[in-house]
Every structure is written in C-alpha cells, then in structure tokens.
Amino acid sequence: MLDVKTVDAGLLQSRYRLTKQRAAVLRALGDGTHLSAETILERVRAEMPGVSLGTIYRTLDILREIGLVQVFSFGGIAARYEATLEKHHHMLCTDCRSLVNVRIDALGEIARAIASHEGYSEIDFAMTIVGRCAGCTKRAVTAAT
Amino acid sequence: MLDVKTVDAGLLQSRYRLTKQRAAVLRALGDGTHLSAETILERVRAEMPGVSLGTIYRTLDILREIGLVQVFSFGGIAARYEATLEKHHHMLCTDCRSLVNVRIDALGEIARAIASHEGYSEIDFAMTIVGRCAGCTKRAVTAAT
DNA sequence: CTCTCTGCAAAGCATTTGCACATTG
DNA sequence: CAATGTGCAAATGCTTTGCAGAGAG
C-alpha cells in the first residue's frame, strides 16, 4: 500500500491538494485491489457520507495522472482502479469477472521492439489474459455432470 | 476480406439469416478496418438509408459471436470492429486514436503458460501497445519548436 | 403461419461536466 | 484573498432493449 508521504509528495509536486476526500479514496484503495468507482464510493462514504461519485472520478483521475493508481478497463466492464507503482498485467475471468495481477517481464522488450520499429514513441502496453479461472472451471465441470 | 460463402455458412450454422442489412454491414467492414459502430452506420446508410444503429450493434454482435468479426475496446474509446479471422494484437495512438494491427506470435506461448499455471481454462489474450504514432510524434516535435 | 429481423424510441450504464458554494494555503 | 476542490444534478457517449410491424422460409 502507498504511504501518505509518497502520496503527499506526488500531489504537491503537481498543483493538487491532499484533501480529506482524496485521502479517503486512497485508504479505500489501500486494502483492496481492482475496485470499481462505485465500490470505492461505498467505502469512502462509510467513513465520510456525502461524498459524490463525481469527486471519486475526479480523484481517481488525478491519482492516475500522477502515477499512483493504475486503471484497468476492458470492453464494456466498468473500469477497475488499483493503487500500485508496479508494472503488471491482468488475467480476467469471463465468468465471475475476477481480476488477477500477473507480472510478465518478457513483454516490455517485445512491446518496445515492435513499437519502435513502427516509429511509436512514449510507449505503454497492456496484456490481458481472458479465460475461466480455476474456481469457475471447477464449478462449470461439476454443473455439467 | 471475408467472402459471402464464409459468412453465409457461418450464419446458417447458427439460426441466423443473411439479411440485406447484415450483408451491408459486412460490406462496410470489408474494405476498412477498425471501424466504430457509428462509422459503419454511415457507410451502410450510404447504400441503404433508414438502417438503425440498433441493427448495426445487433449485427456486429452476431458476427462476433460466430467469429467473423473481432472487437477492440479499450478504456473509454468507442469499440472498433474488424472483419478478420486472424489472431492479432493492436497498437493504439493516444493522440489521433489510430489503431494498427500487429502480429506477435511469441505471446501465445507466454500467455498459455501463465494461464495454465494459475488454473485458467479457455484462454484468450490481448495485448495493446499504447503510444504516439510516428506521424503524431513528428507533429508534436514540430509544434514544440 | 411461424420465427426471425428491423426501425424507432426509450432506457441503461459508466463517466464527465457546469455551476455555486466550501475549503485550502 | 486567490486558487483549488466539492456536491449536486444534468449532460454525455456508447450500447442495449422493448415493442409493434415487416420480412423470410
């Protein structure tokens, strides 16, 4: 989890302030990963009622901008937010929609080689593996019997 | 481009009919790739006014279901549709939002290894490289001078 | 004649935005 | 005080859906 110092430093470097709402969003993100804006709102409201969804989105966008949170969005599913500094990829279950982080170190080299070959600059890349997780696979097999 | 035989066979295998509208959607997709539903609508209406956006979406969904079109969707951008049977990945320009296909054969093995290690079944995977294309990079550099 | 398809318009969902007021440094 | 942040509600953009009539086998 991100500590307050890192966050504060990040915000201050830009012109942003560390308000109660923003701190609450970070706290909400802290102990869980891959939360939707809606879920984050619920968590934040638990300790600070009256916070609006708009503020959640605005905060998440700032945090993404300064690099403290990463966003995962994939066809039609509401975006999921995660407070982390580590580059990683995702594995998504098509049944239960659970999301798991995976590190795939080999990708960086591959992606950069392809991108620079095509003249692309300021590269980022994201790999998403889509399938049926172990739990859902077992459930599906059992149900079929 | 997909020929009518392939399409018709695909549709007939399921309970779907090859209507004029569906044929028009396929024709619209044929010579261009990565079209949004809105663009497809324009093209279809050029030869068949009165077609509705709902029909476009319904058709695209059927074509995806039977495997004749692939959908690319990425955070906040309208989905792009492409009529192709070949597995591939994408490179997206953050400035002009152009989309380019890339084949990265090495990924299959990597993805399958990771997925099966975690117990995932029925795997698919998608890599998206995000950056600034050659054209936009040049333009940005020129603008900065 | 039955089943599938279509256009239309309305609804849905996630996200963004305008505005007046509150808060911060 | 000047700049930034907030809640609220309305607006947006993309996509889906219900329905009644049209078309296909």
XYZ file of C-alpha atoms (C1' of nucleotides) in Angstrom:
340
model
C 0.000 0.000 0.000
C 1.042 3.554 -0.644
C 2.065 5.614 2.340
C 0.928 9.151 2.939
C 4.366 10.582 2.259
C 4.525 9.205 -1.234
C 1.044 10.408 -1.953
C 1.544 13.827 -0.481
C 4.799 14.273 -2.349
C 3.146 13.208 -5.562
C 0.272 15.586 -5.142
C 2.381 18.510 -4.049
C 4.720 18.146 -6.994
C 1.723 18.956 -9.070
C -0.611 21.701 -8.002
C -3.024 19.333 -6.242
C -4.008 19.358 -2.604
C -4.308 16.377 -0.325
C -7.888 16.780 0.862
C -9.833 14.519 3.204
C -11.738 13.082 0.278
C -8.585 12.205 -1.618
C -7.058 10.616 1.438
C -10.223 8.591 1.898
C -10.101 7.380 -1.693
C -6.535 6.223 -1.172
C -7.489 4.491 2.047
C -10.350 2.766 0.237
C -7.973 1.570 -2.442
C -5.340 0.576 0.064
C -6.555 -2.756 1.336
C -8.335 -3.972 -1.747
C -7.356 -4.073 -5.333
C -9.225 -3.629 -8.578
C -12.126 -1.665 -7.205
C -14.721 -0.007 -9.376
C -15.549 3.648 -8.849
C -18.881 2.593 -7.385
C -17.232 0.311 -4.828
C -14.756 2.983 -3.896
C -17.632 5.383 -3.367
C -19.315 2.951 -0.970
C -16.137 2.533 1.033
C -15.443 6.219 1.172
C -18.995 7.001 2.188
C -18.778 4.510 5.020
C -16.409 6.849 6.773
C -17.431 10.086 5.111
C -21.049 10.233 3.967
C -21.997 12.776 1.368
C -19.029 12.315 -0.909
C -20.136 12.331 -4.515
C -19.334 9.965 -7.315
C -18.026 12.871 -9.344
C -15.383 13.513 -6.731
C -14.363 9.871 -6.787
C -13.839 10.005 -10.526
C -12.008 13.306 -10.358
C -9.751 11.996 -7.613
C -9.015 8.757 -9.380
C -8.130 10.655 -12.489
C -5.655 12.838 -10.641
C -4.106 9.842 -8.926
C -3.743 8.128 -12.255
C -2.215 11.233 -13.754
C 0.496 11.402 -11.116
C 1.061 7.686 -11.406
C -0.230 6.444 -8.073
C -3.088 4.396 -9.377
C -3.453 2.200 -12.402
C -6.654 1.749 -14.299
C -7.801 -1.431 -15.923
C -10.552 -1.135 -18.467
C -11.756 -3.759 -20.833
C -14.701 -3.908 -23.169
C -17.918 -2.973 -21.515
C -16.854 -3.650 -17.943
C -16.681 -0.745 -15.550
C -13.080 0.355 -15.034
C -11.183 -1.022 -12.045
C -8.681 1.017 -10.103
C -5.666 -0.130 -8.189
C -3.137 1.769 -6.092
C 0.241 0.430 -7.043
C 3.509 1.541 -8.546
C 4.413 -1.779 -10.101
C 4.018 -2.502 -13.771
C 1.900 -5.560 -14.254
C -0.740 -7.216 -16.409
C -4.083 -8.804 -15.819
C -5.930 -12.030 -16.033
C -9.704 -11.696 -16.202
C -12.247 -14.429 -15.567
C -15.103 -14.276 -18.043
C -17.469 -15.947 -15.605
C -17.005 -14.223 -12.262
C -15.157 -11.205 -13.656
C -12.470 -11.503 -11.034
C -9.207 -9.873 -11.909
C -5.752 -11.121 -11.008
C -2.426 -9.373 -11.407
C 0.360 -11.075 -13.290
C 3.896 -9.931 -13.878
C 5.223 -10.785 -17.302
C 8.679 -9.343 -17.528
C 9.310 -10.550 -21.030
C 6.685 -8.274 -22.532
C 8.498 -4.996 -22.131
C 11.209 -5.912 -24.543
C 8.800 -7.339 -27.096
C 6.479 -4.351 -26.972
C 9.236 -1.783 -27.192
C 10.864 -3.552 -30.104
C 7.635 -3.616 -32.083
C 6.667 -0.077 -31.179
C 9.996 1.480 -32.067
C 10.079 -0.490 -35.280
C 6.841 1.280 -36.247
C 8.053 4.655 -35.053
C 5.906 4.845 -31.964
C 7.122 6.907 -29.025
C 6.140 7.162 -25.361
C 5.183 3.555 -25.166
C 2.997 1.806 -22.706
C 1.409 -1.568 -23.144
C -1.099 -3.831 -21.508
C -1.720 -7.507 -21.828
C -4.952 -9.047 -20.692
C -5.446 -12.753 -20.491
C -9.090 -13.676 -20.596
C -10.324 -17.063 -19.513
C -12.138 -19.010 -16.892
C -10.471 -19.064 -13.505
C -9.774 -22.274 -11.607
C -12.819 -21.874 -9.391
C -15.249 -21.204 -12.206
C -13.787 -24.022 -14.282
C -14.380 -26.489 -11.483
C -17.894 -25.183 -10.961
C -18.655 -25.473 -14.687
C -17.409 -29.049 -14.825
C -19.428 -30.035 -11.765
C -22.560 -28.389 -13.110
C -22.216 -30.281 -16.372
C -22.175 -33.660 -14.674
C -11.922 -9.676 -46.734
C -14.487 -12.295 -45.960
C -16.379 -13.773 -48.851
C -20.108 -14.288 -48.869
C -19.776 -18.061 -48.700
C -17.874 -17.986 -45.442
C -20.340 -15.561 -43.979
C -23.402 -17.373 -45.145
C -22.077 -20.671 -43.892
C -21.312 -19.119 -40.539
C -24.744 -17.610 -40.218
C -26.611 -20.655 -41.374
C -24.801 -22.889 -38.951
C -26.476 -20.865 -36.292
C -30.109 -19.900 -36.683
C -29.307 -16.510 -38.181
C -30.353 -15.229 -41.569
C -28.238 -13.356 -44.036
C -30.355 -10.249 -44.480
C -29.599 -7.214 -46.649
C -28.654 -5.220 -43.582
C -26.190 -7.827 -42.408
C -24.659 -8.110 -45.823
C -24.299 -4.332 -45.903
C -22.558 -4.305 -42.552
C -20.089 -6.869 -43.820
C -19.527 -4.872 -46.969
C -18.925 -1.766 -44.865
C -16.365 -3.619 -42.804
C -14.787 -5.212 -45.814
C -12.545 -2.522 -47.179
C -11.718 -0.723 -43.970
C -10.650 -1.981 -40.636
C -11.267 -0.864 -37.084
C -14.479 0.946 -37.726
C -16.700 2.222 -34.965
C -20.386 1.344 -34.965
C -21.143 4.938 -35.901
C -18.868 4.822 -38.935
C -20.315 1.535 -40.021
C -23.777 3.056 -39.761
C -22.765 5.915 -42.051
C -21.366 3.556 -44.636
C -24.358 1.268 -44.518
C -26.762 4.171 -44.781
C -24.945 5.426 -47.847
C -26.323 2.480 -49.745
C -29.331 1.734 -47.604
C -30.808 4.722 -45.813
C -33.029 4.100 -42.839
C -30.939 1.429 -41.214
C -30.779 1.962 -37.488
C -27.848 1.985 -35.140
C -29.503 -0.717 -33.086
C -29.388 -3.037 -36.060
C -25.703 -2.296 -36.552
C -24.946 -3.255 -32.989
C -27.100 -6.351 -33.158
C -25.439 -7.434 -36.368
C -21.941 -6.805 -35.089
C -22.695 -8.814 -32.019
C -23.882 -11.769 -34.052
C -20.853 -11.592 -36.312
C -18.606 -11.520 -33.294
C -20.439 -14.456 -31.793
C -19.876 -16.612 -34.832
C -16.285 -15.460 -35.024
C -16.317 -13.379 -38.189
C -15.516 -10.053 -36.604
C -13.204 -9.090 -33.804
C -13.880 -6.278 -31.417
C -11.308 -3.986 -29.942
C -12.342 -1.971 -26.936
C -10.120 -0.006 -24.676
C -10.870 2.355 -21.858
C -13.417 4.957 -22.791
C -12.961 4.775 -26.543
C -15.844 3.559 -28.655
C -15.350 -0.051 -29.696
C -13.822 -0.754 -33.102
C -14.859 -3.667 -35.250
C -12.852 -5.592 -37.769
C -13.784 -8.445 -40.073
C -10.935 -10.888 -39.878
C -10.194 -14.431 -38.871
C -6.599 -13.866 -37.883
C -5.411 -13.596 -34.335
C -3.568 -10.341 -33.799
C -2.899 -7.505 -31.408
C -3.155 -3.752 -31.529
C -1.141 -0.606 -31.326
C -3.135 2.482 -30.420
C -2.036 6.089 -30.833
C -3.033 8.200 -27.866
C -3.128 11.353 -29.976
C -5.010 10.504 -33.154
C -6.520 7.283 -31.831
C -5.499 5.395 -34.913
C -5.270 1.686 -34.495
C -2.791 -0.633 -36.150
C -2.711 -4.405 -36.184
C 0.392 -6.237 -35.084
C 1.124 -9.920 -35.050
C 3.124 -11.056 -32.061
C 3.492 -14.768 -32.340
C 5.519 -15.130 -29.183
C 2.618 -14.138 -26.969
C 0.550 -17.262 -27.308
C 3.057 -19.439 -25.590
C 3.690 -16.943 -22.811
C 0.015 -16.362 -22.134
C -0.887 -20.030 -22.146
C 1.939 -20.910 -19.802
C 0.893 -18.308 -17.265
C -2.794 -19.055 -17.541
C -2.471 -22.797 -17.145
C -0.109 -22.294 -14.242
C -2.925 -20.429 -12.491
C -5.541 -22.960 -13.479
C -7.282 -20.836 -16.085
C -9.056 -22.567 -18.930
C -10.470 -21.477 -22.289
C -7.833 -18.857 -22.715
C -7.779 -15.872 -24.931
C -5.499 -12.898 -24.612
C -4.994 -9.446 -26.000
C -2.044 -7.135 -25.972
C -2.434 -3.451 -26.636
C 0.534 -1.213 -27.157
C -0.306 2.401 -26.452
C 1.864 5.242 -27.628
C 2.231 8.066 -30.046
C 2.415 7.058 -33.670
C 5.167 8.237 -35.997
C 3.017 10.935 -37.539
C 1.824 12.395 -34.268
C 5.309 12.254 -32.814
C 6.643 14.291 -35.693
C 3.811 16.764 -35.404
C 4.380 17.139 -31.647
C 8.085 17.779 -32.126
C 7.456 20.337 -34.840
C 4.803 22.092 -32.750
C 7.192 22.349 -29.813
C 9.874 24.133 -31.841
C -48.025 -19.258 -40.375
C -44.195 -19.100 -37.510
C -39.859 -17.470 -36.464
C -36.519 -14.049 -37.046
C -35.383 -9.321 -38.072
C -35.965 -4.384 -38.183
C -36.740 0.622 -37.003
C -37.826 3.510 -33.574
C -37.542 5.437 -29.367
C -36.609 4.875 -24.723
C -33.688 3.093 -21.260
C -29.172 1.844 -19.298
C -24.679 2.333 -17.556
C -20.270 4.464 -16.737
C -18.296 8.649 -16.805
C -17.835 13.742 -17.337
C -19.039 18.492 -16.679
C -21.146 23.233 -15.273
C -22.062 25.732 -11.545
C -22.403 27.865 -6.984
C -20.525 27.226 -2.688
C -16.854 25.430 0.558
C -12.154 24.779 1.647
C -7.315 25.363 1.462
C -2.792 27.689 1.680
C -7.844 36.622 -0.926
C -6.865 33.688 -4.835
C -6.754 29.173 -6.272
C -8.323 24.679 -5.915
C -11.811 21.307 -4.521
C -16.599 19.688 -3.698
C -21.583 18.242 -4.052
C -25.267 18.203 -6.865
C -27.609 17.428 -10.843
C -27.711 17.499 -15.546
C -25.421 16.060 -19.679
C -22.748 12.972 -22.376
C -21.345 8.938 -25.129
C -21.804 4.339 -26.203
C -24.601 0.496 -26.180
C -28.726 -2.308 -25.174
C -33.599 -3.307 -25.154
C -38.936 -3.485 -25.622
C -42.166 -3.312 -28.796
C -45.088 -3.492 -32.900
C -44.831 -4.124 -37.501
C -42.087 -6.179 -41.704
C -39.848 -9.911 -43.947
C -38.139 -14.679 -44.711
C -38.603 -19.689 -45.033
